[in-house]
Coordinates of C-alpha atoms in Angstrom, one line a residue:
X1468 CA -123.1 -130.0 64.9
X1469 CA -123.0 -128.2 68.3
X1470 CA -119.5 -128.8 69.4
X1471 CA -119.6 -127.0 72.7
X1472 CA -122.1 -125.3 74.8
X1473 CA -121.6 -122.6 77.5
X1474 CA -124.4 -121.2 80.0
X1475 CA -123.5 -118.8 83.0
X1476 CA -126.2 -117.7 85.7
X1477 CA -129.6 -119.3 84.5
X1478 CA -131.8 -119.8 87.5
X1479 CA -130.2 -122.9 89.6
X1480 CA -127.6 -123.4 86.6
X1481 CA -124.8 -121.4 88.1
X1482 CA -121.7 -122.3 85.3
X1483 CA -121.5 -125.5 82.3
X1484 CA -119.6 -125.9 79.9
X1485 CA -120.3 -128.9 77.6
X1486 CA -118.4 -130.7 74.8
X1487 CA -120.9 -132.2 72.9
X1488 CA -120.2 -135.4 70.5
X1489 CA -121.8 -136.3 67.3
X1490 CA -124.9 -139.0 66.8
X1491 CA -127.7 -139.3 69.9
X1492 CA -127.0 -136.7 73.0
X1493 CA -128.9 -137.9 75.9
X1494 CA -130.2 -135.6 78.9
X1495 CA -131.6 -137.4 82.0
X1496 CA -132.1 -136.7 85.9
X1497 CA -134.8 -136.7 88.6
X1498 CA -137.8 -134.3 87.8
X1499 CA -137.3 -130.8 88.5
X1500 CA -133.4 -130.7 88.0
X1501 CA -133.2 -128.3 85.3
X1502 CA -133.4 -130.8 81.9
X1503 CA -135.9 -128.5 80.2
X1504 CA -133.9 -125.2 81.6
X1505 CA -131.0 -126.2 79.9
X1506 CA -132.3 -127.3 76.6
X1507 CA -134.2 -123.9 76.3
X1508 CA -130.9 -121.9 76.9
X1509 CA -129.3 -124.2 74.6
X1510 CA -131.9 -123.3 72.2
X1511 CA -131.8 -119.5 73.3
X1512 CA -128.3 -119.4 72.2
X1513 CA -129.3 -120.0 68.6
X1514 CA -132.1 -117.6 68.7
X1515 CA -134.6 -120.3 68.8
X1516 CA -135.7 -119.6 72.0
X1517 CA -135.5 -117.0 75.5
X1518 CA -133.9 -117.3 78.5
X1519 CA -133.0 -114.8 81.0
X1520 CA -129.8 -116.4 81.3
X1521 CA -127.0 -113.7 81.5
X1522 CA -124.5 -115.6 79.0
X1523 CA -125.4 -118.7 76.9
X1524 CA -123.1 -119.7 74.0
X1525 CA -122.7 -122.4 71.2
X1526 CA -120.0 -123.1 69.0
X1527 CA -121.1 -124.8 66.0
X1528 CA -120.1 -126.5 63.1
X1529 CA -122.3 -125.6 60.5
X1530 CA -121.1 -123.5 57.4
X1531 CA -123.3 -120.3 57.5
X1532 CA -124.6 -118.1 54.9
X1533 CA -124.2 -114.6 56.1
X1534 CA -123.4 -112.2 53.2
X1535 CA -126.3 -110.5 53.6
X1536 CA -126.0 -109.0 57.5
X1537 CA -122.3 -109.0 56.7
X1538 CA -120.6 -111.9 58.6
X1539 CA -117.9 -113.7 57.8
X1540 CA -117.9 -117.6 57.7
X1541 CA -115.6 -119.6 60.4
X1542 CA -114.7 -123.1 60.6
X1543 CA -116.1 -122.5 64.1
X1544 CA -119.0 -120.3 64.3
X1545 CA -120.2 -118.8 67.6
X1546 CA -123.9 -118.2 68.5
X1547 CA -124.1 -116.2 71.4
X1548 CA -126.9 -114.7 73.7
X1549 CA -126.2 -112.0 76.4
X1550 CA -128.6 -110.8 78.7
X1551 CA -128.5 -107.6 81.0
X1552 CA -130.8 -105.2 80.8
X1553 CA -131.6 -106.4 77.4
X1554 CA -131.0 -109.4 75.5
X1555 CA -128.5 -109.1 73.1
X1556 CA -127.3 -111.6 70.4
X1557 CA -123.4 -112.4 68.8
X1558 CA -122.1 -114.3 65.8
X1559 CA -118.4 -114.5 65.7
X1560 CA -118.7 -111.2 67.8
X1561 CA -120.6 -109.2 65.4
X1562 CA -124.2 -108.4 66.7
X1563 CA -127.4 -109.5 65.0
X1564 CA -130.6 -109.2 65.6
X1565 CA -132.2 -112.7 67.1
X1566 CA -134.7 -113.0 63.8
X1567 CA -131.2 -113.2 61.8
X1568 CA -129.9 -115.6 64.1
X1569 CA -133.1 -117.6 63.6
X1570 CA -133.1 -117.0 60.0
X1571 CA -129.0 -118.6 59.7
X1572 CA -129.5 -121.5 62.0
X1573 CA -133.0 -122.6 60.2
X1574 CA -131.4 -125.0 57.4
X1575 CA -129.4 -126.6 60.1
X1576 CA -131.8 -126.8 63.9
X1577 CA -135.1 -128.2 64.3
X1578 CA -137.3 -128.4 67.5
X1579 CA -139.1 -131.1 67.4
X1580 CA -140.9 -130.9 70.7
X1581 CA -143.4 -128.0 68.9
X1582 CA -146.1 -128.9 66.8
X1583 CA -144.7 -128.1 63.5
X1584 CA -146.0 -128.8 60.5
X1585 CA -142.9 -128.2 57.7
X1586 CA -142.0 -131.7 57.5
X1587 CA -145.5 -132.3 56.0
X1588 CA -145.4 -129.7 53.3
X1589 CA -145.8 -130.8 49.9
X1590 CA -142.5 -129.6 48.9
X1591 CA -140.7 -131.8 51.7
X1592 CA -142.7 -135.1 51.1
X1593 CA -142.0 -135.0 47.4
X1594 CA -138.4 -134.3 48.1
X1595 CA -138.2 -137.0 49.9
X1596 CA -140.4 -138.7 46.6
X1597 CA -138.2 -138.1 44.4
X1598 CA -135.3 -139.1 46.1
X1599 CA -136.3 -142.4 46.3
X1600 CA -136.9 -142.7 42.6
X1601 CA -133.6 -140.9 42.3
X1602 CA -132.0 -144.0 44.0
X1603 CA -133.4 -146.3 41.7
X1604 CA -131.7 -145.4 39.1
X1605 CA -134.6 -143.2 37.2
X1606 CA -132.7 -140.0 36.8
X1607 CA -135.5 -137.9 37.7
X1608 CA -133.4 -135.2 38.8
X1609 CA -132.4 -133.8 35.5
X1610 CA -136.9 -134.3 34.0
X1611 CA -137.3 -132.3 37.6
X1612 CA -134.5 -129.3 36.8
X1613 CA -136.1 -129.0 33.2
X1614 CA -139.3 -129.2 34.2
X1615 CA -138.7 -126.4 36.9
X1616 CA -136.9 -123.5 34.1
X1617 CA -139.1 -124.1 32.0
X1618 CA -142.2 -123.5 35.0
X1619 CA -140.4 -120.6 35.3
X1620 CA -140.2 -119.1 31.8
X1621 CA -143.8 -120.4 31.3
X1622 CA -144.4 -118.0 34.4
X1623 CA -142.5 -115.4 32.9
X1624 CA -144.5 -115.4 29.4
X1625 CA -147.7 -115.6 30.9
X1626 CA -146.7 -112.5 33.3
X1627 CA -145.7 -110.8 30.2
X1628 CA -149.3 -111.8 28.2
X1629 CA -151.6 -111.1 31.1
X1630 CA -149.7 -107.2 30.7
X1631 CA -150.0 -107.0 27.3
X1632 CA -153.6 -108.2 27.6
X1633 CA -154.7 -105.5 30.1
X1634 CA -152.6 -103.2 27.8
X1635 CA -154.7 -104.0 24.9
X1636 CA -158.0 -103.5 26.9
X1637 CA -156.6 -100.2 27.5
X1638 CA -155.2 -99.3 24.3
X1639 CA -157.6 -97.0 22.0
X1640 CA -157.3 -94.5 25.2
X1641 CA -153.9 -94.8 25.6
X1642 CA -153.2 -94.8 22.0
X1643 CA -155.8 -91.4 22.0
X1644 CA -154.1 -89.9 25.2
X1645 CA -150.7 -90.5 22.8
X1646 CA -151.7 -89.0 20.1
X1647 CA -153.0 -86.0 21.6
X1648 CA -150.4 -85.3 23.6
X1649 CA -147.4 -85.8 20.5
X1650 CA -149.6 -83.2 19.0
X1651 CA -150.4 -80.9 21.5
X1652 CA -146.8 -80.1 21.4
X1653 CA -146.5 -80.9 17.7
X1654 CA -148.8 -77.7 17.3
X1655 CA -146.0 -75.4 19.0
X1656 CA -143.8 -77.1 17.3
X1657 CA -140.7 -75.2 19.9
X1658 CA -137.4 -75.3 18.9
X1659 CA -134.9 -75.1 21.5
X1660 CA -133.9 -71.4 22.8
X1661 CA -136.6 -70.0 20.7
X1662 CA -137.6 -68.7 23.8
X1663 CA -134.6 -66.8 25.1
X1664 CA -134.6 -65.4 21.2
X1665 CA -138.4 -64.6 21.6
X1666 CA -137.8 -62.6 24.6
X1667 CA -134.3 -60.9 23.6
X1668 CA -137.3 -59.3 20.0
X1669 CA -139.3 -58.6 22.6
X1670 CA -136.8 -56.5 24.9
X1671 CA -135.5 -54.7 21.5
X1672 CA -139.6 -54.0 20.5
X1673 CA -139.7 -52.5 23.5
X1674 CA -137.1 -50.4 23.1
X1675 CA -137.5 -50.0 19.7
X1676 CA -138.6 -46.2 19.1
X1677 CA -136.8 -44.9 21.8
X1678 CA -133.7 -46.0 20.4
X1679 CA -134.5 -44.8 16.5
X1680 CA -134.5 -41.1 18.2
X1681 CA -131.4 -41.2 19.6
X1682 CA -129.7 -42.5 16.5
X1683 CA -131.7 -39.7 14.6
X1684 CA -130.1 -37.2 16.9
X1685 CA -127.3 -38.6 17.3
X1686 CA -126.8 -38.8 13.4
X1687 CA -126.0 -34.6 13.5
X1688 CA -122.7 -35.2 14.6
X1689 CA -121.7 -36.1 11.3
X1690 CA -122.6 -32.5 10.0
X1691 CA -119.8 -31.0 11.7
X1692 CA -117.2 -34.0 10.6
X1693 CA -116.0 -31.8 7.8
X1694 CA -115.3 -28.7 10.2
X1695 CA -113.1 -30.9 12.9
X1696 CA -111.1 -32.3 10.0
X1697 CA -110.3 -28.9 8.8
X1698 CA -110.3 -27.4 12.6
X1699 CA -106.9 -30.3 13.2
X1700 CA -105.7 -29.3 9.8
X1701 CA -104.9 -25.6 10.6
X1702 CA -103.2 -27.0 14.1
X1703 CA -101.2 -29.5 11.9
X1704 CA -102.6 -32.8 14.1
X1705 CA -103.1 -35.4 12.2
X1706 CA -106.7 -36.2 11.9
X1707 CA -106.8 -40.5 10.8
X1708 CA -107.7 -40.8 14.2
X1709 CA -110.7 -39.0 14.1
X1710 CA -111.8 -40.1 11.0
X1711 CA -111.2 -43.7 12.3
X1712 CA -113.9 -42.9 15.2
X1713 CA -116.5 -41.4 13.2
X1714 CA -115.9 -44.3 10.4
X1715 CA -116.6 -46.9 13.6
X1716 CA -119.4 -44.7 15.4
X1717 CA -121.3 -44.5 11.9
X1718 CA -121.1 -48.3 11.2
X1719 CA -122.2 -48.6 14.8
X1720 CA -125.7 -46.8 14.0
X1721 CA -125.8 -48.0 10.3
X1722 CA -126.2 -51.3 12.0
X1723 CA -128.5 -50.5 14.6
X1724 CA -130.8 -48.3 12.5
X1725 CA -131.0 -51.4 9.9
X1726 CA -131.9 -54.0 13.0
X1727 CA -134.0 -51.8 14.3
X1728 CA -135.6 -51.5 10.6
X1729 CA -135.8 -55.3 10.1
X1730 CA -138.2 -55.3 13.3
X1731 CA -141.0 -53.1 11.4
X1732 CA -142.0 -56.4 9.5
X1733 CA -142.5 -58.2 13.1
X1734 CA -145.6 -58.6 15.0
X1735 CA -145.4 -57.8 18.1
X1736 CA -148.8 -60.0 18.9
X1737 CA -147.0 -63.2 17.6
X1738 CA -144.2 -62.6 19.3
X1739 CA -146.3 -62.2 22.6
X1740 CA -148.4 -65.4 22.0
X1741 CA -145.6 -67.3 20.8
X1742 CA -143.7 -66.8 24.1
X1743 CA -147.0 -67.5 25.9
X1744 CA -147.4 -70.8 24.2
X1745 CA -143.5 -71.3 24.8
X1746 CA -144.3 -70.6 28.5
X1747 CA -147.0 -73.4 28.9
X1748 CA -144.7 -75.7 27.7
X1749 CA -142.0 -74.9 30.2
X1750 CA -144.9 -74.9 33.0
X1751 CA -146.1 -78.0 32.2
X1752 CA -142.6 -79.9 31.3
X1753 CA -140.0 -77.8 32.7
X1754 CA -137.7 -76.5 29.5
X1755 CA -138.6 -77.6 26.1
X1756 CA -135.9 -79.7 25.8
X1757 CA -138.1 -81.7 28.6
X1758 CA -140.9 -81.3 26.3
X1759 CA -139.2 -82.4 23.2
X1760 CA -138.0 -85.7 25.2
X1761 CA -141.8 -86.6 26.1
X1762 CA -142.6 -85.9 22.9
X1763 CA -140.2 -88.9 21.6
X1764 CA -140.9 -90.7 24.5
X1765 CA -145.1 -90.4 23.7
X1766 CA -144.0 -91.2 20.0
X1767 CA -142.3 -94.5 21.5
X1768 CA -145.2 -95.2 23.5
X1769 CA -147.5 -95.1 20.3
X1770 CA -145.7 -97.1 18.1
X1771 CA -145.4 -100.0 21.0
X1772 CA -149.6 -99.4 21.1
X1773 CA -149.8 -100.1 17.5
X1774 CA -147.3 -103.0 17.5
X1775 CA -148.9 -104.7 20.6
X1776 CA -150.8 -106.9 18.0
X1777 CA -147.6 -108.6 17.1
X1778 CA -146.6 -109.0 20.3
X1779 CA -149.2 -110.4 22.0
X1780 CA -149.3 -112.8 18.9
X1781 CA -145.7 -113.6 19.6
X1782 CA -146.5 -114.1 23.3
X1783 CA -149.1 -116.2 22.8
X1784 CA -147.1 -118.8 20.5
X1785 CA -144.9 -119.1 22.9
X1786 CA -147.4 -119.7 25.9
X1787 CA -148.8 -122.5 24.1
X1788 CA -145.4 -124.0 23.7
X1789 CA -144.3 -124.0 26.9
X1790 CA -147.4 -125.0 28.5
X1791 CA -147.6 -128.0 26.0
X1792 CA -143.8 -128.8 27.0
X1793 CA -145.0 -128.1 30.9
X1794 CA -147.5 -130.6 30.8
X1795 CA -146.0 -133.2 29.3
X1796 CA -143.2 -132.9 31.6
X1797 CA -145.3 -132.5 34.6
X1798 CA -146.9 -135.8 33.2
X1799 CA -143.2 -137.4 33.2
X1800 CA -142.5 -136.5 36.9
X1801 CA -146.4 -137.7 37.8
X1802 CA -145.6 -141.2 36.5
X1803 CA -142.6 -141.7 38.2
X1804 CA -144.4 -140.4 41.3
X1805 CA -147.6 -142.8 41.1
X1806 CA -145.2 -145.5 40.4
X1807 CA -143.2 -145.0 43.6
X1808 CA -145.8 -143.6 45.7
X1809 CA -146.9 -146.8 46.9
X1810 CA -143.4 -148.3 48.2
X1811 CA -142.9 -144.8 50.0
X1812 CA -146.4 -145.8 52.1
X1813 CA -145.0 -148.8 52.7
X1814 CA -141.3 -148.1 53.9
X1815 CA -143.6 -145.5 56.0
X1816 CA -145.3 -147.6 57.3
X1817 CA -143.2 -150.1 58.5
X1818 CA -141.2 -147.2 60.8
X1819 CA -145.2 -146.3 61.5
X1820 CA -145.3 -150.0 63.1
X1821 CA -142.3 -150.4 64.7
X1822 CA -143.0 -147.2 66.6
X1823 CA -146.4 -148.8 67.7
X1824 CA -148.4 -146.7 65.4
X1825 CA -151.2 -146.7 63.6
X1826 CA -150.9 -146.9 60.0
X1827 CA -150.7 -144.3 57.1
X1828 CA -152.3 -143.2 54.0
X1829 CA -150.3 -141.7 51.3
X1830 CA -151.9 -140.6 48.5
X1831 CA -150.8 -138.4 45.5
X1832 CA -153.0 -135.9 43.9
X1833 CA -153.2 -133.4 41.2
X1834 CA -153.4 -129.9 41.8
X1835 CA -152.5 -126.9 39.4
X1836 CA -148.7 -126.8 38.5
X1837 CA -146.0 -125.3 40.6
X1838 CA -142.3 -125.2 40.6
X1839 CA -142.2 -129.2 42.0
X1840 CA -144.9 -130.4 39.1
X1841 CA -148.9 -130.9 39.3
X1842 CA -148.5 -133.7 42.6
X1843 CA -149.7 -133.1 45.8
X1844 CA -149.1 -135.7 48.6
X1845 CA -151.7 -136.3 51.3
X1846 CA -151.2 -138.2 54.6
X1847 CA -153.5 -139.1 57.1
X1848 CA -152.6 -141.3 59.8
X1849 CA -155.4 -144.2 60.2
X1850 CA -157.7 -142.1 58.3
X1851 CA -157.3 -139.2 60.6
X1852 CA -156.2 -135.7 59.6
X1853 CA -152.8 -134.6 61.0
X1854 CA -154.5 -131.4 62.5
X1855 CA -156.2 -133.9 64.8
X1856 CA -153.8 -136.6 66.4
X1857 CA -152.0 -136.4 69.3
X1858 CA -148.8 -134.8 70.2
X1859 CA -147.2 -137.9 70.8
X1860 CA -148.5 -139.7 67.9
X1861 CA -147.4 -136.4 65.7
X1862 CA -143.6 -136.6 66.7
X1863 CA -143.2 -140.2 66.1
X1864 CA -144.9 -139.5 62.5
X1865 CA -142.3 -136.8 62.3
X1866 CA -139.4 -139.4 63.2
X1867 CA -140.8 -141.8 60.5
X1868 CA -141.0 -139.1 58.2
X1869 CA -137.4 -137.9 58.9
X1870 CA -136.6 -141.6 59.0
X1871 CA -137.4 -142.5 55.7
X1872 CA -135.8 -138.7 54.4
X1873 CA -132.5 -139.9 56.4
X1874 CA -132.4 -143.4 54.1
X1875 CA -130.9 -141.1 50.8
X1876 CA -129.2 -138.8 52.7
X1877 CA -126.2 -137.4 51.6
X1878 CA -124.7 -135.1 54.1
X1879 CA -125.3 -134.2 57.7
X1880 CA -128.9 -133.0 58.5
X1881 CA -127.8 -130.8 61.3
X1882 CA -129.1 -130.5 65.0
X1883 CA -132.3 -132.1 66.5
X1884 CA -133.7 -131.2 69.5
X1885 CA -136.8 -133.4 71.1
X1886 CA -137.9 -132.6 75.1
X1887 CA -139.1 -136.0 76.6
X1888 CA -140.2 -137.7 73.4
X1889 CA -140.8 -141.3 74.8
X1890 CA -142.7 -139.7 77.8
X1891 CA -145.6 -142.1 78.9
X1892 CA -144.7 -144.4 76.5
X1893 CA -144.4 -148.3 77.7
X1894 CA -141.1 -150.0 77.4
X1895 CA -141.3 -151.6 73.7
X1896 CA -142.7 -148.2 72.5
X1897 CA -139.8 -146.2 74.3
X1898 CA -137.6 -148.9 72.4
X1899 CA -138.8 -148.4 68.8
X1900 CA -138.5 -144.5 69.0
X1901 CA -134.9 -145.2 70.1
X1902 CA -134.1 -147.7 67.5
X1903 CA -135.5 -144.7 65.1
X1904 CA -133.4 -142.2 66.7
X1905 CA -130.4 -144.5 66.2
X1906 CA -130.7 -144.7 62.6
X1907 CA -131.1 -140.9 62.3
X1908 CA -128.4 -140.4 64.8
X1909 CA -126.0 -141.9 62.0
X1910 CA -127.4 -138.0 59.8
X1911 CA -128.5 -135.8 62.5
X1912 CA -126.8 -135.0 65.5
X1913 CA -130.0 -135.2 68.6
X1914 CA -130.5 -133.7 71.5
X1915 CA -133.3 -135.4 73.6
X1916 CA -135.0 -135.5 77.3
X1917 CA -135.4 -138.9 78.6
X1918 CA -137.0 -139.9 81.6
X1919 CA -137.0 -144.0 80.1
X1920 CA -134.4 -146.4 80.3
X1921 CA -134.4 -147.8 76.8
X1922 CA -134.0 -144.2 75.2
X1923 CA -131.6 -143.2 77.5
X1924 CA -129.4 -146.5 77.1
X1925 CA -129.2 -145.8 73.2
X1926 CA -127.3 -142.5 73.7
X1927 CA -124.0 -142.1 72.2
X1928 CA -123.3 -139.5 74.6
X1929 CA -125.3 -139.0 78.1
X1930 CA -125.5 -136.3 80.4
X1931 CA -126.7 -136.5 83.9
X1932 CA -128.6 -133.2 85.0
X1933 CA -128.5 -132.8 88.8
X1934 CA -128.8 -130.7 91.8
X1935 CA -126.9 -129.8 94.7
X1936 CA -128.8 -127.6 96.7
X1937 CA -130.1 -125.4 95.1
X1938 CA -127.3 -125.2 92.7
X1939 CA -128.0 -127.4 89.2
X1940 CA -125.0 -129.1 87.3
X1941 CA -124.3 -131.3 84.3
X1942 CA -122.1 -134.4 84.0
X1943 CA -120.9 -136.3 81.2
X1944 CA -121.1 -140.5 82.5
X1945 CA -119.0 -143.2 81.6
X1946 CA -119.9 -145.8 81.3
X1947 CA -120.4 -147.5 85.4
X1948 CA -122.0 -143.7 85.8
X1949 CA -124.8 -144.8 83.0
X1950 CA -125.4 -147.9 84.7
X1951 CA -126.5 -146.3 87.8
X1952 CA -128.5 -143.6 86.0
X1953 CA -130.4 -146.2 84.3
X1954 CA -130.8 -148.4 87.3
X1955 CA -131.9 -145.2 88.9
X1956 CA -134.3 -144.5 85.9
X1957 CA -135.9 -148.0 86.7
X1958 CA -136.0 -148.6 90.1
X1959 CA -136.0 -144.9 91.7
X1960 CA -133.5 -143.7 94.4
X1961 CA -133.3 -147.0 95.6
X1962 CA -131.4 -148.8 93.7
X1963 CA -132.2 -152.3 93.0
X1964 CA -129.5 -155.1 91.8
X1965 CA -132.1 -156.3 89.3
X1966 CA -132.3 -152.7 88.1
X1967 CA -128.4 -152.3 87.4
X1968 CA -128.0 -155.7 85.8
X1969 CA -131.1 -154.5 83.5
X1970 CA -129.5 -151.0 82.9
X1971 CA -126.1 -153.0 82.1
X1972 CA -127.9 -155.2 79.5
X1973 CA -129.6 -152.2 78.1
X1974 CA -126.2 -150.7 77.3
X1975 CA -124.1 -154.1 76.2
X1976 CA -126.9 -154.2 74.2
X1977 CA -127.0 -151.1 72.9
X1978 CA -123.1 -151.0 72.4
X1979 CA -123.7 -154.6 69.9
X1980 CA -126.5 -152.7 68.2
X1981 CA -124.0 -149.7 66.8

């Protein structure tokens, strides 16, 4: 519920600050006092609505889900809409945009005074079904939560099959495009760092004779060996050291003249081409360890190709099971429906009357299966097409719908918020759409415009809307304050005896009633 409500400077509303009770909130006053003002900023403050008011703030009851734009939840949350030279919206202090403020307050504040269709949406009127067959004892709730994960996985397969399908369709290219490519770089056949190999043959080709001459010059120096030995003999120096070097400087060339040898059997055209072919494959795949991955990867690939038989038979088994075991389950949930579909037209019906309406039609029909079953419930009221009726006929079909939705209520249904409902309705009429308002007062909490005396007498809580001036304020009344708003209501400024006596009734009345 709203537990208070704040607005500061919205044209003639200067300051108010309401404390707001559970059940049926009444707002009256004469014509032009600010009634619709104030339950637009009331409304703005949720992100419902706009206003140019420069402060207008709610505190609420209702336990919000706000993980996901990071707010915390209070056992008092605030809603709160600033406007300077922007508008600007708060919860708990932390700013939001006003489609998240929408978004959070959804599950828990309904205008009714717009034409809005969601209380006729199939998934609402067979909530409401079910519910009722729920409360007699037929435990449709668990035939409804296995009917609805197996809709799912029954989704989920025939997903899956419609893939593989279009797979198959595709798969002699695909299976083609596989194969050539697992061979394309089959053919090379590269082995990782065969390139930097290749190129290191190819530097020492290059180098090849050039480097054979020097060794073959080089190799002289050993001609002389004998003559330095004896030349450090005859100055008694000890030659090991010198031998030592020429033994290491010979092995040196010995080792280079023989890998330098070994290249005479390589071919210097192979080599080239080879690092050519090497080189496409790092053009095309990056390194050839890239290209060895998409090479297992394409092998992958082609051995789901060639299996897809199995699995599409696979897929297909289980499709026919779980649309078998859909069916018959969606036939369960249609039974019970059909078999309750008629006391729910009824029980409609009979809030349809006593709000001086014409009557409804509720039928169920099939329609392909969703997530709630194969029903589909249509309602036209006296054989006309909801599109079509009146505003005021479409609310008070709203209030029977939400009347008969409030019977197997659980928990509180949150805020409703209805701008002159009863307007240029007679006396009786005004009557029945309080009596209705009562009953949902005891699941919703309501905030409604009255300009009638009936309505207004039914409130649990009523605010008088007045102005001063220019100035527009809000009072709570007591009870001797109702009185005279209701006589005022009846007879106009001038207050008639008659008039209070009837507005006192109305309330004793009213007071008995609850």
């Amino acid at each position: 519920m709203i537990e208070r409500f704040y607005l500061k400077d919205f044209l003639s509303f200067k300051e108010v600050e309401l404390n707001m009770a559970c059940g049926l909130v009444v707002f009256t006053g004469p014509s032009g006092s600010g009634k619709s003002i104030l339950m637009n900023s009331i409304l703005s403050s949720l992100g419902a609505s706009s206003c140019e008011a420069s402060l207008c703030e709610s505190s609420v009851t209702w336990e919000l889900n706000a993980e996901d734009i990071g707010i915390e939840n209070d056992e008092i949350n605030i809603f709160k809409h600033i406007k300077k030279e922007k508008s600007r919206y708060f919860i708990n202090n932390q700013s939001v945009s006003k489609k998240s403020m929408a978004e959070l307050n959804s599950n828990y504040l309904r205008h009714l005074s717009l034409k809005d269709f969601s209380d006729f949406e199939n998934e609402n009127l067979i909530s409401i079904l079910d519910d009722r067959i729920q409360n007699k004892s037929t435990n449709i709730a668990d035939i409804k939560l296995e009917y609805k994960n197996t809709f799912l996985d029954f989704k989920k397969v025939k997903s899956e099959l419609t893939k593989v399908e279009e797979e198959e369709r595709k798969i002699v290219e695909l299976k083609e495009f596989a194969s050539f490519e697992i061979k394309k770089i089959e053919d090379i056949s590269p082995k990782i760092s065969e390139d930097e190999e290749l190129l290191e043959i190819k530097r020492e080709l290059s180098k090849k004779e050039k480097v054979l001459e020097h060794i073959s010059s080089a190799n002289s120096i050993f001609d002389y060996e004998h003559q330095v030995s004896l030349a450090l003999d005859s100055l008694n120096v000890q030659s090991s050291f010198f031998d030592d070097a020429m033994n290491e400087l010979r092995a040196v060339l010995d080792n280079a003249q023989e890998r330098f040898s070994a290249l005479d059997e390589i071919d210097i055209e192979e080599v080239l081409n080879r690092i050519e072919a090497l080189g496409g494959l790092k053009r095309r795949y990056g390194s050839i360890e890239e290209a060895l991955k998409y090479q297992e990867q394409k092998k992958i690939e082609l051995a789901e190709y060639e299996n897809i038989e199995i699995i599409k038979g696979d897929l297909e088994k289980r499709y026919a099971l779980l649309e078998k075991k859909v069916k018959e389950l969606a036939e369960k949930l249609s039974k019970l429906r059909h078999s309750e579909i008629k006391s729910f037209n009824n029980d409609l019906n009979v809030y349809l009357k006593e709000l001086y309406l014409r009557e409804a039609d509720v039928k169920l029909k099939d329609i392909e299966h969703n997530s709630y079953g194969k029903d589909e419930i249509s309602l036209r009221l006296n054989n006309t097409e909801l599109q079509k009726v009146s505003t005021g006929e479409f609310n008070r079909l709203r209030l029977s719908i939400l009347a008969l939705k409030s019977e197997y209520m659980s928990k509180n249904g949150g805020v409703l918020m209805l701008d002159e409902i009863d307007a240029n309705l007679s006396g009786e009429e005004s009557m029945s759409v309080a009596r209705v308002l009562r009953q949902l007062s005891k699941h919703f909490q309501i905030f409604v415009i009255s300009h009638q005396p009936q309505l207004t007498s039914m409130g649990d809580q009523h605010f008088l809307v007045h102005k001063d001036g220019d100035t527009s304020h809000v009072s709570e009344l007591n009870f001797e304050n109702r009185v005279d708003e209701i006589a005022r209501i009846i007879s106009g400024d001038s207050i008639s005896n008659e008039a209070k006596k009837f507005a006192k009734e109305l309330l004793e009345a009213s007071a008995c009633a609850s």
